[in-house]
Coordinates of C-alpha atoms in Angstrom, one line a residue:
Chain A
M1 CA 31.8 -5.7 -6.5
T2 CA 27.8 -5.6 -7.1
S3 CA 25.1 -7.8 -7.2
L4 CA 22.9 -5.2 -9.9
L5 CA 22.3 -7.3 -12.9
T6 CA 24.1 -6.5 -15.8
Q7 CA 22.4 -7.5 -19.4
D8 CA 23.9 -7.3 -23.0
I9 CA 22.0 -5.9 -25.4
E10 CA 22.5 -6.0 -29.5
L11 CA 20.7 -2.4 -29.9
T12 CA 22.8 0.9 -29.9
G13 CA 20.2 3.5 -30.7
E14 CA 19.2 5.2 -27.7
L15 CA 15.4 5.3 -28.4
E16 CA 15.9 1.2 -29.3
L17 CA 17.4 1.1 -25.6
Q18 CA 14.1 2.6 -24.3
D19 CA 11.9 0.6 -26.1
W20 CA 13.8 -2.6 -25.0
Y21 CA 13.2 -1.3 -20.8
R22 CA 9.5 -0.6 -21.5
R23 CA 9.0 -4.4 -23.5
S24 CA 10.4 -5.7 -20.8
G25 CA 8.3 -4.4 -18.5
F26 CA 10.6 -1.9 -16.2
T27 CA 8.8 1.3 -16.9
D28 CA 5.8 2.9 -16.8
G29 CA 5.3 3.4 -20.4
L30 CA 6.8 6.7 -20.8
P31 CA 10.5 6.7 -21.6
V32 CA 13.5 6.2 -19.4
I33 CA 16.9 7.2 -19.6
V34 CA 18.9 4.6 -19.8
P35 CA 20.8 2.7 -17.8
T36 CA 24.3 1.5 -19.3
V37 CA 26.9 0.4 -16.9
E38 CA 28.2 3.8 -17.3
R39 CA 25.3 6.0 -16.1
V40 CA 24.8 4.3 -13.1
E41 CA 28.6 3.7 -11.9
E42 CA 28.3 7.8 -12.4
F43 CA 25.2 8.3 -10.5
I44 CA 26.0 6.3 -7.8
R45 CA 29.4 7.6 -7.5
N46 CA 27.5 11.6 -7.6
S47 CA 25.8 10.7 -5.2
R48 CA 28.3 10.3 -2.3
F49 CA 26.1 7.4 -1.6
E50 CA 27.6 3.9 -0.1
R51 CA 26.4 1.5 -3.1
T52 CA 25.5 -1.8 -0.6
R53 CA 23.7 0.6 2.0
R54 CA 20.3 -1.2 2.5
V55 CA 16.8 0.1 2.4
G56 CA 14.3 -2.7 3.0
M57 CA 12.6 -5.3 1.3
I58 CA 9.7 -4.2 -1.3
E59 CA 6.4 -5.9 -1.4
P60 CA 5.2 -8.1 -2.6
A61 CA 8.4 -9.9 -4.2
L62 CA 10.3 -9.0 -1.0
G63 CA 12.9 -7.5 -3.5
L64 CA 15.6 -6.1 -1.7
A65 CA 16.1 -2.3 -2.1
T66 CA 19.7 -1.0 -1.5
V67 CA 21.4 2.3 -2.8
E68 CA 22.3 0.6 -6.2
S69 CA 19.1 -0.8 -7.0
V70 CA 17.2 2.1 -6.2
A71 CA 20.0 4.4 -8.0
V72 CA 19.2 2.6 -11.2
N73 CA 15.6 3.0 -10.9
A74 CA 16.2 7.1 -9.8
L75 CA 18.5 7.3 -13.1
M76 CA 15.9 5.6 -15.3
A77 CA 13.6 8.5 -13.7
G78 CA 15.1 11.2 -14.6
C79 CA 16.7 12.2 -11.5
R80 CA 20.1 13.8 -10.9
P81 CA 22.3 12.5 -8.1
E82 CA 21.7 14.6 -5.2
Y83 CA 17.6 13.6 -5.8
L84 CA 18.6 10.2 -4.7
G85 CA 18.3 10.9 -0.7
V86 CA 15.1 11.8 -1.2
V87 CA 14.2 8.7 -2.9
L88 CA 15.8 6.6 -0.5
G89 CA 13.9 8.5 2.3
A90 CA 10.4 7.8 0.7
L91 CA 11.1 4.4 0.1
D92 CA 12.3 4.3 3.7
A93 CA 8.9 5.1 5.1
M94 CA 7.0 3.0 2.7
T95 CA 9.0 -0.4 3.2
K96 CA 7.9 0.2 7.1
S97 CA 5.2 -2.3 7.7
R98 CA 2.2 0.3 9.4
F99 CA 2.4 1.8 5.7
N100 CA 1.0 -1.8 4.1
L101 CA 3.0 -1.6 1.1
R102 CA 1.9 -5.4 0.5
G103 CA -1.9 -3.5 0.5
V104 CA -0.9 -0.5 -1.4
Q105 CA 1.0 -2.5 -4.3
T106 CA -1.7 -5.4 -4.8
T107 CA -4.9 -3.5 -3.9
T108 CA -8.0 -3.3 -6.8
N109 CA -8.0 0.7 -4.8
P110 CA -6.4 3.3 -7.2
V111 CA -3.9 4.4 -4.7
A112 CA -0.8 5.9 -4.8
P113 CA 2.2 6.7 -2.5
L114 CA 2.3 10.9 -2.0
T115 CA 5.8 11.4 -1.0
I116 CA 5.4 15.0 1.4
V117 CA 9.0 16.2 1.5
N118 CA 9.7 19.0 4.9
G119 CA 12.5 20.7 5.7
P120 CA 15.7 22.9 4.3
V121 CA 15.9 19.9 1.5
G122 CA 12.7 21.3 -0.2
Q123 CA 14.1 24.3 -1.2
E124 CA 18.4 23.2 -1.7
L125 CA 16.4 20.8 -4.0
G126 CA 14.2 23.3 -5.8
I127 CA 11.2 21.1 -5.1
D128 CA 8.1 22.5 -5.6
S129 CA 5.7 24.1 -3.5
G130 CA 3.0 26.0 -4.7
G131 CA 1.3 25.9 -8.2
H132 CA 3.3 23.2 -9.9
A133 CA 3.9 20.9 -6.5
L134 CA 1.6 18.0 -8.5
G135 CA 2.5 18.7 -11.4
G136 CA 3.3 20.6 -15.0
G137 CA 6.3 22.7 -13.8
P138 CA 9.9 21.9 -14.4
Y139 CA 10.6 21.0 -10.9
P140 CA 12.5 17.7 -9.8
N141 CA 8.9 16.7 -7.9
G142 CA 8.2 15.0 -11.0
V143 CA 11.1 12.5 -11.7
I144 CA 11.7 12.3 -7.8
G145 CA 8.6 10.3 -7.3
R146 CA 8.6 8.8 -11.0
G147 CA 11.8 7.5 -9.3
I148 CA 9.9 6.4 -6.0
R149 CA 7.4 4.9 -7.9
L150 CA 9.8 2.8 -10.5
A151 CA 11.7 1.7 -7.9
L152 CA 8.1 0.3 -6.1
R153 CA 7.4 -1.3 -9.5
N154 CA 10.7 -3.2 -10.4
I155 CA 12.1 -4.2 -6.7
G156 CA 8.9 -4.8 -5.6
G157 CA 7.8 -7.2 -8.6
V158 CA 5.0 -4.8 -9.4
D159 CA 4.0 -6.1 -13.5
V160 CA 0.7 -5.4 -15.0
E161 CA -0.8 -8.5 -13.2
V162 CA 0.2 -7.8 -9.5
S163 CA -1.1 -4.5 -9.5
Q164 CA -5.1 -4.9 -9.5
A165 CA -5.8 -1.6 -9.3
T166 CA -9.5 -1.3 -11.0
L167 CA -8.6 1.8 -12.9
A168 CA -5.5 3.2 -11.2
S169 CA -4.4 7.1 -11.3
T170 CA -2.2 9.5 -13.3
A171 CA -0.5 9.8 -9.6
R172 CA 0.9 6.4 -10.0
Y173 CA 4.0 8.0 -12.5
T174 CA 4.6 10.7 -10.0
F175 CA 3.5 11.7 -6.3
C176 CA 5.6 14.0 -4.8
L177 CA 5.4 17.3 -3.3
A178 CA 6.5 20.0 -0.2
E179 CA 4.9 21.7 2.1
A180 CA 5.0 25.6 1.6
E181 CA 6.6 26.2 5.0
G182 CA 7.5 29.8 4.3
S183 CA 3.4 30.8 3.3
S184 CA 2.6 28.2 6.7
P185 CA 0.7 30.5 9.2
W186 CA 1.7 27.1 11.2
E187 CA 4.8 25.2 11.6
P188 CA 6.4 23.2 9.2
F189 CA 4.0 19.8 8.9
H190 CA 7.3 17.6 10.2
V191 CA 7.9 19.5 13.3
S192 CA 3.9 17.9 14.3
L193 CA 4.9 14.9 13.7
G194 CA 7.9 15.1 16.3
Y195 CA 10.7 15.8 13.8
D196 CA 12.9 19.5 14.2
A197 CA 12.2 21.9 12.2
E198 CA 16.2 21.4 10.7
Q199 CA 15.6 17.9 9.5
S200 CA 14.6 16.7 6.2
V201 CA 12.1 14.7 6.4
V202 CA 9.8 12.7 3.9
T203 CA 6.3 11.6 4.7
A204 CA 4.4 8.8 3.1
V205 CA 0.9 8.7 2.2
G206 CA -1.2 6.3 0.4
V207 CA -3.8 8.5 -1.6
E208 CA -7.0 7.0 -3.0
S209 CA -7.5 10.2 -4.5
V210 CA -7.6 13.9 -5.0
V211 CA -9.8 16.3 -4.9
N212 CA -9.8 20.3 -5.6
V213 CA -11.9 22.1 -3.1
V214 CA -13.3 25.6 -4.1
A215 CA -14.0 27.7 -1.2
H216 CA -14.1 31.3 -2.3
M217 CA -17.4 32.3 -1.4
W218 CA -16.9 33.3 2.6
S219 CA -16.9 35.3 5.3
D220 CA -17.2 33.1 8.4
P221 CA -14.7 30.4 9.2
E222 CA -17.1 28.3 10.5
D223 CA -18.7 28.0 6.1
M224 CA -15.1 27.4 4.8
I225 CA -14.5 24.5 7.6
G226 CA -18.7 23.6 6.6
Q227 CA -17.4 23.0 2.9
F228 CA -14.0 21.1 3.9
V229 CA -16.1 18.8 6.0
H230 CA -18.8 18.3 3.8
T231 CA -16.3 17.2 1.4
M232 CA -14.7 14.8 3.8
R233 CA -17.8 12.7 4.3
A234 CA -18.2 11.8 0.6
I235 CA -20.3 9.1 0.7
G236 CA -18.0 6.4 -1.1
A237 CA -14.5 7.1 0.5
N238 CA -12.8 4.4 0.7
V239 CA -11.4 5.5 4.3
L240 CA -14.7 4.5 5.7
C241 CA -13.9 1.0 5.9
G242 CA -10.8 1.4 8.2
Q243 CA -7.7 3.2 8.9
G244 CA -6.4 5.8 7.0
T245 CA -4.5 9.3 7.0
L246 CA -6.4 11.5 4.9
V247 CA -4.0 15.1 3.6
W248 CA -5.4 18.5 3.4
V249 CA -3.7 20.9 1.4
L250 CA -4.6 24.4 2.1
N251 CA -3.4 26.8 0.2
P252 CA -1.7 29.5 1.9
A253 CA -5.2 32.1 2.1
H254 CA -7.1 29.4 3.3
A255 CA -4.7 28.8 5.9
R256 CA -4.1 32.2 6.7
F257 CA -7.8 33.1 7.2
L258 CA -8.5 29.7 9.8
A259 CA -4.7 30.8 11.6
Q260 CA -5.9 34.8 12.1
A261 CA -9.8 32.7 12.7
G262 CA -7.6 31.4 16.1
Y263 CA -7.3 27.6 14.7
T264 CA -3.6 26.0 15.5
R265 CA -2.9 22.6 13.0
Q266 CA -3.9 20.5 16.2
A267 CA -7.2 22.4 16.5
L268 CA -8.8 22.5 12.6
Q269 CA -7.3 18.5 13.1
E270 CA -9.5 18.4 15.9
R271 CA -12.2 20.0 14.2
F272 CA -12.9 18.1 11.3
F273 CA -12.4 14.6 13.1
E274 CA -15.7 15.8 15.5
A275 CA -17.3 17.6 12.5
T276 CA -16.9 14.3 10.3
K277 CA -18.6 11.8 12.4
F278 CA -21.9 10.8 11.9
T279 CA -24.7 8.0 12.2
P280 CA -24.6 5.0 11.0
E281 CA -28.1 5.2 9.9
A282 CA -27.4 8.4 7.4
W283 CA -24.9 5.4 5.1
P284 CA -27.4 4.9 2.6
F285 CA -26.6 1.5 2.1
A286 CA -26.3 -1.5 4.4
D287 CA -22.8 -2.6 3.7
T288 CA -19.8 -1.0 2.4
T289 CA -17.8 -3.1 1.0
G290 CA -20.8 -5.5 0.6
T291 CA -19.3 -7.8 3.3
R292 CA -20.5 -5.6 6.7
K293 CA -22.0 -3.1 8.3
L294 CA -20.1 0.4 8.7
G295 CA -20.3 0.2 12.2
N296 CA -19.7 -3.3 13.0
I297 CA -15.9 -2.4 10.8
Q298 CA -15.3 0.0 13.4
D299 CA -16.3 -2.1 16.4
A300 CA -14.1 -4.7 14.8
H301 CA -11.3 -2.4 15.4
G302 CA -12.2 -1.5 18.7
W303 CA -12.2 2.4 17.7
S304 CA -15.9 3.1 17.1
A305 CA -17.2 6.6 18.8
E306 CA -18.6 5.8 22.2
D307 CA -21.8 8.7 21.1
G308 CA -22.7 5.3 18.3
K309 CA -21.6 8.0 15.5
V310 CA -18.6 6.1 12.7
R311 CA -15.6 8.0 12.5
I312 CA -13.8 8.4 9.1
T313 CA -10.6 7.7 11.0
E314 CA -9.3 6.4 14.2
R315 CA -8.1 9.6 15.2
A316 CA -7.7 13.6 14.8
S317 CA -4.1 13.5 14.0
D318 CA -5.1 11.2 11.1
I319 CA -6.0 13.8 9.2
Y320 CA -2.9 16.0 7.9
V321 CA -3.5 19.3 7.3
L322 CA -0.1 20.7 5.1
V323 CA 0.3 24.3 3.7
G324 CA 0.7 24.6 -0.3
G325 CA -0.3 25.9 -3.8
R326 CA -0.4 29.3 -4.5
D327 CA -1.5 32.1 -2.6
H328 CA -5.0 32.2 -4.1
P329 CA -7.9 32.4 -1.8
I330 CA -10.4 29.6 -4.1
H331 CA -8.8 26.6 -4.3
S332 CA -7.7 23.5 -2.1
T333 CA -7.1 20.0 -1.9
Y334 CA -8.4 17.2 0.1
M335 CA -7.0 13.7 -0.9
T336 CA -8.8 10.6 0.6
A337 CA -6.8 7.5 1.4
M338 CA -6.8 4.2 1.2
P339 CA -8.0 1.7 4.2
Y340 CA -5.6 0.2 5.9
S341 CA -2.1 2.1 4.9
E342 CA -1.1 4.7 7.3
S343 CA 0.9 7.1 6.9
T344 CA 5.0 6.7 7.6
S345 CA 7.7 9.1 8.1
A346 CA 11.7 9.1 7.3
A347 CA 14.9 11.0 7.2
V348 CA 15.8 12.1 4.2
W349 CA 18.9 10.4 3.6
Q350 CA 22.4 11.9 3.9
P351 CA 25.2 11.0 1.5
D352 CA 28.3 8.7 3.4
R353 CA 30.8 10.6 2.2
Chain B
M1 CA 26.2 -5.0 -34.5
A2 CA 27.6 -3.1 -31.5
T3 CA 26.4 -4.2 -27.7
T4 CA 25.3 -2.3 -25.1
T5 CA 25.4 -3.4 -21.4
V6 CA 23.1 -2.3 -19.2
Y7 CA 22.0 -2.5 -15.5
L8 CA 18.6 -4.0 -15.0
P9 CA 16.8 -1.9 -12.0
H10 CA 16.7 -4.7 -9.1
L11 CA 19.3 -6.9 -7.6
A12 CA 19.9 -10.3 -8.7
S13 CA 19.7 -14.1 -7.0
E14 CA 18.8 -14.6 -3.7
D15 CA 17.4 -10.9 -3.4
Q16 CA 14.8 -12.3 -6.1
K17 CA 13.1 -14.9 -5.4
T18 CA 12.3 -17.5 -8.1
G19 CA 9.4 -19.4 -6.2
S20 CA 12.0 -22.6 -6.9
S21 CA 13.3 -23.4 -3.8
R22 CA 11.1 -24.0 -0.7
A23 CA 12.1 -22.4 2.5
V24 CA 10.2 -25.1 4.9
P25 CA 9.2 -28.3 4.2
L26 CA 5.6 -28.7 2.6
P27 CA 3.6 -30.2 6.0
E28 CA 2.1 -34.0 5.1
I29 CA -1.9 -34.0 4.5
P30 CA -3.3 -34.3 7.9
P31 CA -5.8 -37.1 8.1
I32 CA -9.2 -35.0 9.3
A33 CA -10.4 -37.1 11.9
G34 CA -8.9 -36.6 15.2
N35 CA -7.0 -33.0 13.9
G36 CA -7.7 -29.4 14.3
F37 CA -8.9 -27.2 12.0
A38 CA -8.6 -23.5 11.1
I39 CA -10.7 -21.4 8.5
L40 CA -9.5 -18.2 8.5
T41 CA -12.5 -15.4 6.9
N42 CA -11.5 -11.3 5.9
G43 CA -14.9 -10.3 5.9
W44 CA -16.3 -11.1 2.4
T45 CA -19.5 -12.5 2.3
G46 CA -19.6 -15.8 0.6
W47 CA -16.5 -16.8 2.2
Y48 CA -18.2 -16.6 5.5
V49 CA -21.1 -19.5 3.9
L50 CA -18.7 -21.1 2.4
S51 CA -16.9 -21.3 5.6
D52 CA -19.7 -22.5 7.4
H53 CA -20.0 -25.4 5.1
L54 CA -16.3 -26.3 5.2
A55 CA -16.8 -26.5 9.3
K56 CA -19.6 -28.6 8.7
R57 CA -17.4 -31.4 6.3
L58 CA -14.6 -31.1 8.7
K59 CA -16.7 -31.8 11.4
D60 CA -19.0 -34.3 9.9
A61 CA -15.7 -36.1 8.6
G62 CA -14.2 -36.3 12.5
A63 CA -11.9 -33.2 12.9
R64 CA -11.5 -32.9 16.8
D65 CA -12.3 -29.1 16.4
V66 CA -12.5 -26.3 13.7
F67 CA -11.9 -23.3 14.4
V68 CA -13.6 -20.0 12.4
V69 CA -11.4 -17.2 12.6
E70 CA -12.1 -13.3 11.6
R71 CA -9.0 -12.0 10.0
E72 CA -9.6 -8.9 12.4
Q73 CA -9.1 -11.2 15.3
I74 CA -5.8 -11.9 13.7
S75 CA -4.3 -8.2 13.3
N76 CA -7.1 -5.4 13.8
G77 CA -7.9 -5.2 10.7
A78 CA -8.4 -6.8 6.7
M79 CA -4.7 -6.0 5.3
R80 CA -2.7 -5.4 8.0
P81 CA 0.9 -7.1 9.0
D82 CA 0.9 -10.0 10.5
D83 CA 0.1 -10.9 14.3
D84 CA 2.8 -13.2 15.0
Q85 CA 1.7 -14.2 18.4
F86 CA -1.9 -15.4 16.8
L87 CA -0.4 -17.3 14.2
D88 CA 1.7 -19.1 16.6
D89 CA -1.1 -19.3 19.1
L90 CA -2.8 -20.9 16.5
A91 CA -0.8 -22.9 14.7
A92 CA -0.4 -25.1 18.4
K93 CA -3.9 -26.0 18.0
V94 CA -4.5 -26.9 14.6
S95 CA -2.9 -29.3 11.9
G96 CA -4.6 -27.8 9.2
A97 CA -5.7 -24.4 7.9
I98 CA -8.3 -22.8 4.9
A99 CA -7.2 -19.1 4.2
G100 CA -9.7 -16.9 2.1
L101 CA -10.9 -14.8 0.1
G102 CA -8.7 -13.4 -2.7
N103 CA -11.5 -11.6 -3.8
C104 CA -9.6 -8.5 -3.8
G105 CA -6.0 -7.6 -4.8
S106 CA -4.6 -6.8 -1.3
C107 CA -7.4 -9.0 0.5
T108 CA -5.7 -11.7 -1.5
S109 CA -2.2 -10.4 -1.0
W110 CA -2.7 -10.6 2.9
S111 CA -4.9 -14.1 3.3
C112 CA -2.5 -16.2 0.8
S113 CA 0.4 -14.0 3.3
D114 CA -1.7 -15.8 6.7
S115 CA -1.7 -18.9 4.7
L116 CA 1.9 -18.9 3.8
Q117 CA 2.5 -18.0 7.5
L118 CA 0.7 -21.1 9.0
E119 CA 2.5 -23.2 6.8
R120 CA 6.0 -22.0 7.8
R121 CA 4.6 -23.3 11.5
G122 CA 3.8 -26.8 10.8
V123 CA 0.8 -26.2 9.6
R124 CA -0.8 -28.0 6.2
S125 CA -2.6 -25.5 4.9
G126 CA -3.8 -23.8 1.5
H127 CA -5.1 -20.7 0.5
V128 CA -8.8 -19.9 -1.7
C129 CA -8.8 -17.3 -3.9
V130 CA -10.9 -16.2 -6.6
E131 CA -9.6 -16.6 -10.9
N132 CA -9.1 -12.8 -11.2
F133 CA -6.3 -12.9 -8.4
K134 CA -4.7 -16.2 -8.7
Y135 CA -1.7 -14.9 -10.4
I136 CA -0.8 -12.3 -6.9
A137 CA -1.8 -15.4 -4.6
S138 CA 0.9 -17.2 -6.6
A139 CA 3.7 -14.1 -6.9
V140 CA 3.3 -13.8 -2.9
A141 CA 3.6 -17.8 -2.7
K142 CA 6.7 -17.3 -4.5
A143 CA 8.2 -14.0 -2.9
Q144 CA 8.7 -16.2 -0.1
D145 CA 9.5 -19.4 -1.4
Q146 CA 6.5 -20.9 -0.7
G147 CA 5.8 -21.4 -4.1
D148 CA 4.2 -24.3 -4.4
H149 CA 2.2 -23.6 -2.0
P150 CA -1.7 -24.7 -2.0
I151 CA -4.1 -22.5 -3.7
V152 CA -7.4 -23.5 -4.7
V153 CA -8.4 -21.1 -7.4
L154 CA -12.6 -20.6 -7.4
P155 CA -14.3 -18.8 -10.0
P156 CA -14.7 -15.3 -10.4
K157 CA -18.0 -14.6 -8.5
A158 CA -17.8 -17.2 -5.8
N159 CA -18.4 -14.7 -3.0
E160 CA -21.9 -13.9 -5.0
M161 CA -22.7 -17.7 -5.3
S162 CA -25.8 -19.4 -3.8
S163 CA -25.4 -21.2 -0.5
D164 CA -25.8 -24.7 -2.3
E165 CA -23.4 -23.3 -5.2
L166 CA -20.7 -22.7 -2.5
A167 CA -21.3 -25.9 -0.8
K168 CA -19.7 -27.5 -3.9
L169 CA -17.4 -25.0 -3.6
A170 CA -16.8 -26.3 -0.4
D171 CA -16.6 -29.9 -1.4
K172 CA -13.7 -28.7 -4.0
I173 CA -11.5 -27.4 -1.9
L174 CA -11.3 -29.8 0.8
A175 CA -10.9 -32.5 -2.1
E176 CA -8.0 -30.3 -3.2
L177 CA -6.6 -29.4 -0.1
F178 CA -6.8 -32.6 2.2
K179 CA -7.8 -34.8 -0.5
L180 CA -11.7 -35.3 1.4
E181 CA -13.9 -36.8 -0.9
P182 CA -17.0 -35.3 -1.8
T183 CA -20.1 -36.3 0.0
S184 CA -22.4 -36.9 -3.1

C-alpha cells in the first residue's frame, strides 16, 4: 500500500507528459523524468529503502516527506536510485528547526539551500568536488541538488506565489557539492563538526549568493586573508541583520598556502571572525532593513561584541572553511548567508536492505 | 487515447493540508473592555507606529492591559522557531492578539505562525500583512489547519505611510478583528 497519489493522464508521449508536469506546477521549468508508476516502483525497489520511512515535515505546507514521496521527486530530477540516500540526508538536515525552512522557502531573499557532501559517499557516487562542483559537468551533483530542490518545492507546497524571492537565483535549480577532502591540508570538514571521517554526512547551508574572489597577486598569507576579509565585509550582505552561516570554498592551492603559513581551519575561522568586526559608524546607512540600527539588531540578539563592534556572524565557527575546486591558485569562492538560517547536518541515509 | 498512470510528487490526504478542516475552534471575539491584548511586532518601522495607534485605541476602549511584544523577545530572532513557553505565558495574560507585520516573505510566514500559535492557545488572534504577502499568510494558515484564521490585508506600502494614514489602518484592523468601531 502507498499513500502516494496517482493520476491517470490521457497523454502518451513523453514530451506531452513532461509538459503536463510543468503546467501542473510540479517542476522547475526544466523537463523531468515522468514518474510513471512503473518507474517509481522500480526506483524505490532499487534504492533498497523502506518506502514508508519518514524524513520530516517540509515547510510551509507541512507536507510529509517520506522515502516514497522524496523518491518521486528524485526520479523526476534525474537521480539514480543510489543517490537517494544523499537526497534523504539533505532533507533530513533541512527539516531541522534551526535551518528555518519556513523562512527559507518563503523569503524575499534569493537564498538557495546548499548541500555539502562529506565522507566516503562523495567518491562512491562520483559527486564532484573539483572544477564542476557547482555546475556544468557530467556528475551527479546536478541531479542530486535538483532532486532536493524538487522535493522542497513539491512536498513543501512552494508554488510561484509562496516563493517570494525578489529575483531568486540559478542556485535554486540545483546546489550540491562535495568537499575535496583528498586535496585539503586539513581534516575533512565534517570531522570539524564532530563526525567521524568514515561517516558520510550532508550539511545544509542557506546561501544567499556566491561570490568569486580572485586572489593571485599574493606572497604573504596576511595579504590573501586581507583580500578575503574585504569581501566578507561587503556592504549589503544580508547576514549583517542576523545569524547565518558563511561558507568559504578555498581552492586547494589557496588552502595549502594558508596551511603552510600555520593556519588550521579553526585558526582561519577565528582570524576571519576577528578581522571582519567593525564599528557601527562604518556602516554607511542608518538602517539595514529600513528598520533599526545595525548594532541594535545584534543587541536584540544578545551577541554584540563587547568592544562595541558588530560581527558578521555570531561565532567564529559560523564561518565554514571548505576546500574545493581545481588546484589552480587563482579563484576561491565565498558564499553569503541568509540571516536567521543556521547550518544543519545529517548523516547520509543508509538503505534498509 | 491510451492512458498513462503517474505518481504526483507529494503524499495524499492528511499529509497535504487543504485548510478545509479546522485544528482548533476559532475563539470567540472578546469584549475589549476589561480584557488583555497583545500586539506582536517584528521590526518594521511602520508597524511600530501602527502598534502605538492600536495600543492607544484598545486602551481608550477599556482594555485592561496591552502588551506590545517584540518578536525578538519571543525567539531571539525575527524569523526563528517559536518559543512555546513565551507564547504560553502571553496567552495566559491576554484574550486577543494582533501579529504583524507581514511585509516580506519570511516575516509574513513567521508572524502569521505566531498568530496561529496564539489562536491554538485559545486567544482570539489575527495576522496583519500587506497585500503582496497575503497568499503566503493564507498558505501558512491552511497548512496548520486554521485556514479561516483572521488575516487583515493592508495596502502594499503600509509600512511607509504617515502616522495619520496608519491611524486609519489601525481602525480598519480593530474593526475587522475585534469589531471595534472607528472613533471617527
